[in-house]
Amino acid sequence: MVPGVMQEHSQPEALSLYDRLLARGWRMTAQRRAVSRALDGEHLHLTADEVFARAQALLPEVSLATIYNTLNDLVAMGELREIAAARGPARYDPNMAPHHHLMCVDCGAIRDVDLAPADLDLRPEPGHGFELLAVDVTLRGRCPACADDA
Amino acid sequence: MVPGVMQEHSQPEALSLYDRLLARGWRMTAQRRAVSRALDGEHLHLTADEVFARAQALLPEVSLATIYNTLNDLVAMGELREIAAARGPARYDPNMAPHHHLMCVDCGAIRDVDLAPADLDLRPEPGHGFELLAVDVTLRGRCPACADDA
DNA sequence: ATATTTGCAAAGTGTTTGCACGTAA
DNA sequence: TTACGTGCAAACACTTTGCAAATAT
């Protein structure tokens, strides 16, 4: 695969994070390449530490501070989103397509859920004068594995 | 108003947090009274520090550690909930009736929203085998004040 | 009387920052 | 060449914890 070359017929969303960053002309470094590759994949909801571990596997000298810097930059650029669901360490999701999350209250496992956002966005009522920008939905429950244990 | 005496015709939700705690036979101390009174009111979404400030106004010797202990106890008891929306310091909501939140992306102000939970709960589909327990909805937008500034 | 709660201060997480050095463009 | 990214270590914000003294029941 040739980085930076967009195929005419592919959906833009199909590009990897790394390719999207190149396409944007983002100043590329070994560290940023390691981070963006660490975030490659579907249904990923990694913490900064997990991204760090994956990035280190690709580039052992990378530092945690750089992981944080890069994650923050990506979020500010709109190429990554911070998941609202979790209380502890922040979790990051490279899938910018609209979707929501289902989180296990016992083990913290997160799955993607493709609820039609229309279910909620259609309601102009609850605005209270707010200009509505986004709707975050987090479903909470017990995953099959934890349900068995209980 | 007589604490601990439940009126036959009032909805149980109408009791103040303090009264609910008494009714439950919770071991009451000056500190816990100060905290539960600090949380009295509608549409409150206080941080631990804010609860601390309000509790100090009622009982100057109260400590922040006790605020945290008490808030955690109340959450564990199901008498208080931690709002998922916020990233920084945790925010606590004494209103246990089902409702959601609308948060200003600029100033962080939070308002309650009474979306019918049925809008989402009706969908058995996205369970992926999970036993669904709750649905958190956070609407994000710009509040009237911040919209004017921008 | 005694099991529980409190306060303090210290430790623990998770994240950010200042600054000298390194490097992509 | 130089504006920008990186690494380190220290600082930071928030929360939890261990233990001795205080207290509700």
Short mmCIF file of C-alpha atoms (C1' of nucleotides) in Angstrom, two decimals:
data_model
loop_
_atom_site.label_atom_id
_atom_site.label_comp_id
_atom_site.label_asym_id
_atom_site.label_seq_id
_atom_site.Cartn_x
_atom_site.Cartn_y
_atom_site.Cartn_z
CA MET A 1 0.00 0.00 0.00
CA VAL A 2 1.27 3.38 -0.95
CA PRO A 3 0.96 5.91 1.87
CA GLY A 4 -0.52 9.26 1.04
CA VAL A 5 -2.14 8.13 -2.19
CA MET A 6 -5.88 8.10 -1.92
CA GLN A 7 -7.78 5.64 -4.08
CA GLU A 8 -10.63 7.27 -5.92
CA HIS A 9 -13.23 4.74 -4.96
CA SER A 10 -12.45 4.09 -1.30
CA GLN A 11 -14.52 5.77 1.39
CA PRO A 12 -12.37 8.37 3.14
CA GLU A 13 -13.06 6.65 6.44
CA ALA A 14 -11.35 3.53 5.18
CA LEU A 15 -7.97 5.25 5.30
CA SER A 16 -5.85 4.37 8.27
CA LEU A 17 -5.19 7.07 10.83
CA TYR A 18 -1.60 7.20 9.65
CA ASP A 19 -2.62 7.74 6.04
CA ARG A 20 -5.09 10.41 7.01
CA LEU A 21 -2.34 12.26 8.86
CA LEU A 22 -0.01 12.09 5.87
CA ALA A 23 -2.80 13.22 3.58
CA ARG A 24 -3.26 16.22 5.84
CA GLY A 25 0.41 17.04 5.56
CA TRP A 26 1.04 16.54 9.25
CA ARG A 27 4.74 16.79 10.11
CA MET A 28 5.68 13.14 10.44
CA THR A 29 8.21 11.74 12.87
CA ALA A 30 9.11 8.23 13.96
CA GLN A 31 7.19 8.80 17.19
CA ARG A 32 4.06 10.03 15.50
CA ARG A 33 4.23 7.14 13.07
CA ALA A 34 4.49 4.73 16.01
CA VAL A 35 1.52 6.33 17.76
CA SER A 36 -0.68 6.39 14.69
CA ARG A 37 0.16 2.78 13.91
CA ALA A 38 -0.51 1.86 17.55
CA LEU A 39 -3.99 3.25 17.01
CA ASP A 40 -4.55 1.32 13.79
CA GLY A 41 -7.42 -1.08 13.92
CA GLU A 42 -11.13 -1.31 14.47
CA HIS A 43 -12.92 -1.25 17.80
CA LEU A 44 -9.91 0.01 19.70
CA HIS A 45 -10.39 1.91 22.97
CA LEU A 46 -6.88 2.26 24.32
CA THR A 47 -5.60 4.21 27.29
CA ALA A 48 -2.50 6.37 26.96
CA ASP A 49 -0.49 3.63 28.67
CA GLU A 50 -1.74 1.03 26.24
CA VAL A 51 -0.88 3.24 23.31
CA PHE A 52 2.53 3.75 24.93
CA ALA A 53 3.10 -0.01 25.16
CA ARG A 54 2.11 -0.56 21.55
CA ALA A 55 4.17 2.36 20.34
CA GLN A 56 7.19 1.14 22.30
CA ALA A 57 6.94 -2.18 20.52
CA LEU A 58 7.49 -0.26 17.29
CA LEU A 59 9.91 2.36 18.60
CA PRO A 60 11.46 1.50 21.99
CA GLU A 61 12.81 5.02 22.69
CA VAL A 62 9.44 6.75 22.50
CA SER A 63 8.44 8.57 25.69
CA LEU A 64 5.15 8.70 27.51
CA ALA A 65 5.13 12.49 27.36
CA THR A 66 5.19 12.28 23.59
CA ILE A 67 2.31 9.82 23.65
CA TYR A 68 0.27 12.37 25.60
CA ASN A 69 1.33 15.25 23.39
CA THR A 70 0.42 13.31 20.29
CA LEU A 71 -2.90 12.04 21.58
CA ASN A 72 -3.88 15.57 22.55
CA ASP A 73 -2.85 16.90 19.16
CA LEU A 74 -4.86 14.23 17.38
CA VAL A 75 -7.94 14.96 19.46
CA ALA A 76 -7.57 18.69 18.77
CA MET A 77 -7.26 17.93 15.06
CA GLY A 78 -10.43 15.86 15.14
CA GLU A 79 -8.62 12.68 14.05
CA LEU A 80 -9.16 10.88 17.35
CA ARG A 81 -11.76 11.04 20.03
CA GLU A 82 -11.64 10.73 23.76
CA ILE A 83 -14.31 8.37 25.01
CA ALA A 84 -16.54 9.95 27.63
CA ALA A 85 -17.65 6.67 29.19
CA ALA A 86 -14.69 5.94 31.42
CA ARG A 87 -13.88 7.59 34.76
CA GLY A 88 -10.29 6.52 35.28
CA PRO A 89 -7.65 6.93 32.61
CA ALA A 90 -8.83 8.45 29.34
CA ARG A 91 -9.58 6.09 26.47
CA TYR A 92 -9.07 7.01 22.85
CA ASP A 93 -11.02 5.89 19.83
CA PRO A 94 -9.64 6.38 16.30
CA ASN A 95 -13.03 5.58 14.76
CA MET A 96 -14.50 8.99 13.98
CA ALA A 97 -17.63 7.58 12.33
CA PRO A 98 -20.65 8.25 14.53
CA HIS A 99 -21.17 5.41 16.96
CA HIS A 100 -21.65 4.84 20.65
CA HIS A 101 -20.27 2.57 23.35
CA LEU A 102 -21.38 -0.31 25.48
CA MET A 103 -19.34 -0.73 28.63
CA CYS A 104 -19.20 -3.60 31.10
CA VAL A 105 -19.73 -2.25 34.60
CA ASP A 106 -17.66 -5.09 36.06
CA CYS A 107 -14.57 -5.45 33.88
CA GLY A 108 -14.66 -2.17 31.97
CA ALA A 109 -14.64 -3.82 28.54
CA ILE A 110 -15.95 -1.53 25.83
CA ARG A 111 -17.71 -2.47 22.61
CA ASP A 112 -18.81 -0.29 19.77
CA VAL A 113 -22.51 0.09 19.11
CA ASP A 114 -23.96 1.45 15.92
CA LEU A 115 -27.08 3.18 17.11
CA ALA A 116 -28.54 5.48 14.54
CA PRO A 117 -27.76 8.89 16.03
CA ALA A 118 -31.02 10.04 14.50
CA ASP A 119 -32.78 8.38 17.41
CA LEU A 120 -31.71 11.31 19.51
CA ASP A 121 -30.67 14.12 17.21
CA LEU A 122 -34.20 14.49 15.91
CA ARG A 123 -35.37 16.02 19.15
CA PRO A 124 -34.99 19.77 18.96
CA GLU A 125 -36.74 20.15 22.28
CA PRO A 126 -34.15 19.59 24.97
CA GLY A 127 -31.89 22.31 23.65
CA HIS A 128 -32.67 24.88 26.34
CA GLY A 129 -31.18 27.41 23.97
CA PHE A 130 -27.99 25.38 23.51
CA GLU A 131 -26.51 24.94 20.07
CA LEU A 132 -26.35 21.14 19.94
CA LEU A 133 -23.06 19.75 18.65
CA ALA A 134 -22.87 16.10 19.61
CA VAL A 135 -24.60 13.33 21.47
CA ASP A 136 -22.67 10.80 23.49
CA VAL A 137 -24.44 7.62 24.41
CA THR A 138 -22.94 5.09 26.77
CA LEU A 139 -24.78 1.88 27.41
CA ARG A 140 -23.79 0.16 30.62
CA GLY A 141 -24.26 -3.47 31.39
CA ARG A 142 -22.64 -6.75 32.22
CA CYS A 143 -20.70 -8.56 29.52
CA PRO A 144 -21.32 -12.28 28.95
CA ALA A 145 -18.05 -13.27 30.68
CA CYS A 146 -18.80 -11.22 33.82
CA ALA A 147 -22.43 -12.34 33.87
CA ASP A 148 -21.19 -15.94 34.10
CA ASP A 149 -18.91 -15.17 37.03
CA ALA A 150 -21.67 -13.48 39.01
CA MET B 1 -40.46 19.73 58.19
CA VAL B 2 -39.94 16.73 60.41
CA PRO B 3 -36.91 14.71 59.40
CA GLY B 4 -37.35 10.99 59.03
CA VAL B 5 -41.11 11.09 58.81
CA MET B 6 -42.35 10.13 55.39
CA GLN B 7 -45.63 11.56 54.27
CA GLU B 8 -47.94 8.92 52.86
CA HIS B 9 -48.76 10.78 49.69
CA SER B 10 -45.44 12.26 48.70
CA GLN B 11 -43.37 10.57 46.03
CA PRO B 12 -40.32 8.99 47.67
CA GLU B 13 -38.08 11.02 45.33
CA ALA B 14 -39.35 14.22 46.91
CA LEU B 15 -37.46 13.51 50.13
CA SER B 16 -34.21 15.36 50.53
CA LEU B 17 -31.02 13.37 50.41
CA TYR B 18 -30.58 13.99 54.12
CA ASP B 19 -34.02 12.65 54.91
CA ARG B 20 -33.49 9.61 52.75
CA LEU B 21 -30.31 8.85 54.63
CA LEU B 22 -32.03 9.13 57.99
CA ALA B 23 -34.87 6.97 56.76
CA ARG B 24 -32.32 4.35 55.82
CA GLY B 25 -30.90 4.45 59.32
CA TRP B 26 -27.52 5.68 58.13
CA ARG B 27 -25.21 6.49 61.02
CA MET B 28 -25.45 10.26 61.11
CA THR B 29 -22.62 12.60 62.03
CA ALA B 30 -22.18 16.36 61.78
CA GLN B 31 -19.97 15.84 58.73
CA ARG B 32 -22.43 13.62 56.92
CA ARG B 33 -25.22 16.04 57.70
CA ALA B 34 -23.14 18.87 56.24
CA VAL B 35 -22.40 16.88 53.10
CA SER B 36 -25.96 15.78 52.52
CA ARG B 37 -27.22 19.31 53.06
CA ALA B 38 -24.53 20.61 50.70
CA LEU B 39 -26.07 18.33 48.09
CA ASP B 40 -29.61 19.53 48.74
CA GLY B 41 -31.24 21.13 45.77
CA GLU B 42 -32.32 20.51 42.22
CA HIS B 43 -30.09 20.53 39.16
CA LEU B 44 -26.90 20.37 41.16
CA HIS B 45 -23.74 18.94 39.58
CA LEU B 46 -21.05 19.70 42.11
CA THR B 47 -17.43 18.62 42.22
CA ALA B 48 -15.92 17.28 45.43
CA ASP B 49 -14.31 20.68 46.00
CA GLU B 50 -17.59 22.46 45.58
CA VAL B 51 -19.28 20.10 48.01
CA PHE B 52 -16.36 20.73 50.36
CA ALA B 53 -16.85 24.49 50.16
CA ARG B 54 -20.58 24.22 50.84
CA ALA B 55 -20.07 21.74 53.65
CA GLN B 56 -17.43 23.98 55.22
CA ALA B 57 -19.94 26.80 55.28
CA LEU B 58 -22.07 24.60 57.52
CA LEU B 59 -19.27 22.92 59.47
CA PRO B 60 -15.89 24.65 59.18
CA GLU B 61 -13.86 21.73 60.62
CA VAL B 62 -14.93 19.22 57.98
CA SER B 63 -12.08 17.75 55.95
CA LEU B 64 -11.78 17.09 52.26
CA ALA B 65 -10.95 13.43 52.91
CA THR B 66 -14.29 13.05 54.64
CA ILE B 67 -16.02 14.67 51.68
CA TYR B 68 -14.49 12.04 49.42
CA ASN B 69 -15.30 9.20 51.81
CA THR B 70 -18.88 10.34 52.09
CA LEU B 71 -19.40 10.92 48.39
CA ASN B 72 -18.07 7.44 47.65
CA ASP B 73 -20.31 5.91 50.28
CA LEU B 74 -23.35 7.67 48.90
CA VAL B 75 -22.57 6.54 45.37
CA ALA B 76 -22.09 2.95 46.58
CA MET B 77 -25.42 3.17 48.39
CA GLY B 78 -27.14 4.37 45.25
CA GLU B 79 -28.17 7.67 46.82
CA LEU B 80 -25.94 9.79 44.59
CA ARG B 81 -24.59 9.42 41.12
CA GLU B 82 -21.35 10.34 39.50
CA ILE B 83 -21.91 12.11 36.21
CA ALA B 84 -20.10 10.42 33.36
CA ALA B 85 -19.95 13.48 31.11
CA ALA B 86 -17.06 15.33 32.69
CA ARG B 87 -13.38 14.60 32.11
CA GLY B 88 -11.70 16.55 34.89
CA PRO B 89 -12.90 16.36 38.49
CA ALA B 90 -15.87 14.09 39.12
CA ARG B 91 -19.28 15.71 39.37
CA TYR B 92 -22.04 14.39 41.58
CA ASP B 93 -25.77 14.48 41.04
CA PRO B 94 -28.18 13.83 43.93
CA ASN B 95 -31.10 13.50 41.51
CA MET B 96 -31.54 9.76 41.07
CA ALA B 97 -34.60 10.06 38.85
CA PRO B 98 -33.73 9.00 35.30
CA HIS B 99 -32.50 11.97 33.32
CA HIS B 100 -29.59 12.99 31.15
CA HIS B 101 -27.22 15.92 30.80
CA LEU B 102 -26.51 18.72 28.41
CA MET B 103 -23.01 20.12 28.72
CA CYS B 104 -21.50 23.28 27.28
CA VAL B 105 -18.29 22.40 25.44
CA ASP B 106 -16.87 25.87 26.17
CA CYS B 107 -17.64 26.63 29.81
CA GLY B 108 -18.55 23.16 31.09
CA ALA B 109 -21.94 24.23 32.41
CA ILE B 110 -24.29 21.28 32.84
CA ARG B 111 -28.07 21.26 32.61
CA ASP B 112 -30.48 18.46 33.24
CA VAL B 113 -32.46 17.08 30.33
CA ASP B 114 -35.54 14.93 30.68
CA LEU B 115 -35.30 12.72 27.65
CA ALA B 116 -37.60 9.77 27.81
CA PRO B 117 -35.20 6.90 28.42
CA ALA B 118 -37.56 4.77 26.36
CA ASP B 119 -36.06 6.36 23.28
CA LEU B 120 -33.09 4.11 23.75
CA ASP B 121 -34.07 1.34 26.10
CA LEU B 122 -36.52 -0.09 23.61
CA ARG B 123 -33.73 -1.34 21.39
CA PRO B 124 -32.84 -4.85 22.40
CA GLU B 125 -30.50 -5.15 19.45
CA PRO B 126 -27.22 -3.54 20.46
CA GLY B 127 -26.83 -5.79 23.49
CA HIS B 128 -24.17 -8.05 21.96
CA GLY B 129 -25.02 -10.47 24.72
CA PHE B 130 -24.67 -7.81 27.42
CA GLU B 131 -27.19 -7.55 30.19
CA LEU B 132 -28.17 -3.89 29.81
CA LEU B 133 -28.31 -1.95 33.07
CA ALA B 134 -28.28 1.74 32.22
CA VAL B 135 -28.03 4.26 29.44
CA ASP B 136 -26.08 7.45 29.84
CA VAL B 137 -26.76 10.21 27.39
CA THR B 138 -24.68 13.35 27.27
CA LEU B 139 -25.64 16.08 24.88
CA ARG B 140 -22.85 18.47 24.04
CA GLY B 141 -23.26 21.94 22.72
CA ARG B 142 -22.69 25.61 23.28
CA CYS B 143 -24.73 27.38 25.91
CA PRO B 144 -26.41 30.70 25.06
CA ALA B 145 -23.81 32.73 26.99
CA CYS B 146 -20.84 31.08 25.24
CA ALA B 147 -22.55 31.25 21.85
CA ASP B 148 -22.75 35.03 22.26
CA ASP B 149 -19.05 35.33 23.06
CA ALA B 150 -18.04 33.34 19.98
"C1'" DA C 1 -18.59 -0.17 75.24
"C1'" DT C 2 -17.30 -0.55 70.84
"C1'" DA C 3 -17.63 -0.49 66.07
"C1'" DT C 4 -17.46 3.35 62.94
"C1'" DT C 5 -16.19 7.77 61.31
"C1'" DT C 6 -12.92 11.51 61.14
"C1'" DG C 7 -8.70 14.24 60.16
"C1'" DC C 8 -4.21 14.54 58.87
"C1'" DA C 9 -0.56 13.91 55.99
"C1'" DA C 10 1.49 10.95 52.92
"C1'" DA C 11 1.12 8.27 48.92
"C1'" DG C 12 -1.11 7.18 44.56
"C1'" DT C 13 -2.88 7.96 39.73
"C1'" DG C 14 -3.11 10.12 35.54
"C1'" DT C 15 -1.66 14.08 32.97
"C1'" DT C 16 0.83 18.42 31.88
"C1'" DT C 17 4.80 21.40 31.42
"C1'" DG C 18 9.62 23.86 31.02
"C1'" DC C 19 13.50 23.61 28.80
"C1'" DA C 20 17.68 21.75 26.37
"C1'" DC C 21 18.37 18.81 22.57
"C1'" DG C 22 17.22 16.66 18.18
"C1'" DT C 23 15.21 16.54 13.59
"C1'" DA C 24 11.82 16.95 9.36
"C1'" DA C 25 11.05 19.90 5.94
"C1'" DT D 1 18.37 26.44 8.43
"C1'" DT D 2 14.96 26.72 11.56
"C1'" DA D 3 10.54 26.03 13.30
"C1'" DC D 4 8.80 22.35 15.50
"C1'" DG D 5 8.82 17.76 17.98
"C1'" DT D 6 10.97 15.11 21.70
"C1'" DG D 7 12.59 13.45 26.27
"C1'" DC D 8 13.36 14.04 30.83
"C1'" DA D 9 12.09 15.12 35.30
"C1'" DA D 10 9.57 17.95 38.01
"C1'" DA D 11 5.10 19.79 38.81
"C1'" DC D 12 0.31 19.24 38.73
"C1'" DA D 13 -4.74 18.02 39.78
"C1'" DC D 14 -7.53 14.83 41.74
"C1'" DT D 15 -8.35 11.00 44.75
"C1'" DT D 16 -7.26 7.32 48.04
"C1'" DT D 17 -5.24 5.41 52.21
"C1'" DG D 18 -3.10 4.28 57.04
"C1'" DC D 19 -3.53 5.17 61.43
"C1'" DA D 20 -4.52 7.51 65.89
"C1'" DA D 21 -8.06 10.28 68.04
"C1'" DA D 22 -13.00 11.26 68.31
"C1'" DT D 23 -17.87 9.85 68.43
"C1'" DA D 24 -22.77 7.77 67.40
"C1'" DT D 25 -25.32 4.25 68.80
#
